[in-house]
PDB file of C-alpha atoms in Angstrom:
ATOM      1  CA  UNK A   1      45.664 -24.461  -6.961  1.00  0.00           C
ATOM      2  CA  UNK A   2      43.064 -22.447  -9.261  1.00  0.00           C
ATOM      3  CA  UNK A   3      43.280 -23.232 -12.799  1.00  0.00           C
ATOM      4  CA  UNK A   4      42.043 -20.773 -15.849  1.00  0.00           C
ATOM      5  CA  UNK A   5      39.034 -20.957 -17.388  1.00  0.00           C
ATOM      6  CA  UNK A   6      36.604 -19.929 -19.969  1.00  0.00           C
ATOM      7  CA  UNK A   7      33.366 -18.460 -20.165  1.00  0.00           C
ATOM      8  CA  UNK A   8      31.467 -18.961 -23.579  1.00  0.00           C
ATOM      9  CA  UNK A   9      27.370 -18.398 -24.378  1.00  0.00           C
ATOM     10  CA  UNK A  10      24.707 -16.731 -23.046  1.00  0.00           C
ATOM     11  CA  UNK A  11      22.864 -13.285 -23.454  1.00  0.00           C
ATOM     12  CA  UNK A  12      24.701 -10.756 -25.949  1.00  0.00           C
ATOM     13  CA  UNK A  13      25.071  -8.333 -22.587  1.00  0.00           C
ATOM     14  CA  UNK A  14      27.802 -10.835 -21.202  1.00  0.00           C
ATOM     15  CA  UNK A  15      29.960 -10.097 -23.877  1.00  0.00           C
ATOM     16  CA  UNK A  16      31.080  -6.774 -21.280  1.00  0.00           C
ATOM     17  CA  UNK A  17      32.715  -9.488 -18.607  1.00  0.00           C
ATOM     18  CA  UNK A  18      36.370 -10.736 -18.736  1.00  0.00           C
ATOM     19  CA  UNK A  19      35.949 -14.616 -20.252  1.00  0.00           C
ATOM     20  CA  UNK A  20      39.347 -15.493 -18.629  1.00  0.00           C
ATOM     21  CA  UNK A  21      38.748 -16.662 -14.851  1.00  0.00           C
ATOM     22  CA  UNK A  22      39.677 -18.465 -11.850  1.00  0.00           C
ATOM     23  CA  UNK A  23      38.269 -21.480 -10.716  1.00  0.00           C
ATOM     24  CA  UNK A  24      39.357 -23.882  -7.841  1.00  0.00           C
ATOM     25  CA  UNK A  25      37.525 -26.972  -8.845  1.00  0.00           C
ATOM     26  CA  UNK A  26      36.216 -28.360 -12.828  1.00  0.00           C
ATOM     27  CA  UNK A  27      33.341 -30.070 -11.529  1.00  0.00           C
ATOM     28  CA  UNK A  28      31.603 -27.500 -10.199  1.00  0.00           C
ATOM     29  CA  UNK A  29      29.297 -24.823 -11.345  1.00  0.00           C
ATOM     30  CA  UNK A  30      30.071 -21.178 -11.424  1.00  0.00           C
ATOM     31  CA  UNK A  31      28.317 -17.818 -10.461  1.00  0.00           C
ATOM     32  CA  UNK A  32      29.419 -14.829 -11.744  1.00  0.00           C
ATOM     33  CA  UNK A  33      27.593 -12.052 -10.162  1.00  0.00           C
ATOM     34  CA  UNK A  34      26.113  -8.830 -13.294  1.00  0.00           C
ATOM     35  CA  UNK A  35      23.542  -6.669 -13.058  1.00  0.00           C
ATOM     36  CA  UNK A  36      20.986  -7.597 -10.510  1.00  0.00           C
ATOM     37  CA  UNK A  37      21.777 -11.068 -10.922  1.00  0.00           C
ATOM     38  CA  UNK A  38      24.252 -14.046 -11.218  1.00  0.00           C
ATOM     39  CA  UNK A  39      25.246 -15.887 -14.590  1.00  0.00           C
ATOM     40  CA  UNK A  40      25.438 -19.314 -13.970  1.00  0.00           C
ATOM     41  CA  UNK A  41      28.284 -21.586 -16.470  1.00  0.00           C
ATOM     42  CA  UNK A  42      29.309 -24.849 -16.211  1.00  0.00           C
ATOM     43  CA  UNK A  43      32.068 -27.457 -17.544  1.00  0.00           C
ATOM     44  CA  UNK A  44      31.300 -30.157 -19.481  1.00  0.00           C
ATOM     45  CA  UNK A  45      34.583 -31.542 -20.995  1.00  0.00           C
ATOM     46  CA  UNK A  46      35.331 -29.300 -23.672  1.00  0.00           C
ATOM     47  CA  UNK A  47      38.330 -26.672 -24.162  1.00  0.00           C
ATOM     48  CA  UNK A  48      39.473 -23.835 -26.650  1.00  0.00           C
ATOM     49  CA  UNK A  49      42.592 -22.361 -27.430  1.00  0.00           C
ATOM     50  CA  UNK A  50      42.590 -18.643 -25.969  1.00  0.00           C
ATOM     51  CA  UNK A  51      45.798 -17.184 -26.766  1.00  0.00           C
ATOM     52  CA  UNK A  52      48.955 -19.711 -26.257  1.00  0.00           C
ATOM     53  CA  UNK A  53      46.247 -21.696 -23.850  1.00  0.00           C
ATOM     54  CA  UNK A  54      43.649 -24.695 -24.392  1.00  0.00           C
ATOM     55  CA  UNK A  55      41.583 -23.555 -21.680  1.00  0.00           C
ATOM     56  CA  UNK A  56      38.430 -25.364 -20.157  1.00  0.00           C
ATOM     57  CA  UNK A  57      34.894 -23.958 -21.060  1.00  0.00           C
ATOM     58  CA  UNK A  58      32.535 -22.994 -19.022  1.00  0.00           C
ATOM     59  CA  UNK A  59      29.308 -22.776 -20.671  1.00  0.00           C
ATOM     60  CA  UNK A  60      26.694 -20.308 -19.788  1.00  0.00           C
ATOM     61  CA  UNK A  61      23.482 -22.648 -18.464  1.00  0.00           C
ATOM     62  CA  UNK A  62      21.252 -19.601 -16.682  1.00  0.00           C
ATOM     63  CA  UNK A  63      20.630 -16.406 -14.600  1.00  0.00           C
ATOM     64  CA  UNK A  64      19.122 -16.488 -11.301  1.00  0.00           C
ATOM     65  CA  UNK A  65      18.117 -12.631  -9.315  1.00  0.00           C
ATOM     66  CA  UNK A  66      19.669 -11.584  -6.199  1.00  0.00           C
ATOM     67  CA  UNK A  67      16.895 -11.357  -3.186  1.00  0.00           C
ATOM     68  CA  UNK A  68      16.495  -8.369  -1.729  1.00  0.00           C
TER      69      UNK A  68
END
């Protein structure tokens, strides 16, 4: 069962991704892959109210390149 999340922080250029996702598991990072890269967010116990919903935040904790 996935349960909704939130992405908050990071550079101003992530404000163009949907905030709202997806995640299987709370205790586990996220990648969300942008540009030539992946932003990296994590949970550390906090939520906010999006709408009618006290989601989970993920906070944005860094930006790794893809290989080529």
């Amino acid at each position: 069962m996935s349960t909704r999340i939130f992405l908050s922080g990071g550079p101003a250029e992530l404000s163009l991704i949907e905030p709202v996702r997806n995640v299987d598991r709370l205790d586990q990072k996220i990648k969300v892959a942008f540009g030539a890269g992946y932003e990296h967010f994590a949970y550390h116990g906090q939520n906010q109210s999006v709408g009618e919903e006290n989601l989970p935040v993920y906070n944005w904790c860094g930006r790794t390149k893809i290989a080529e």
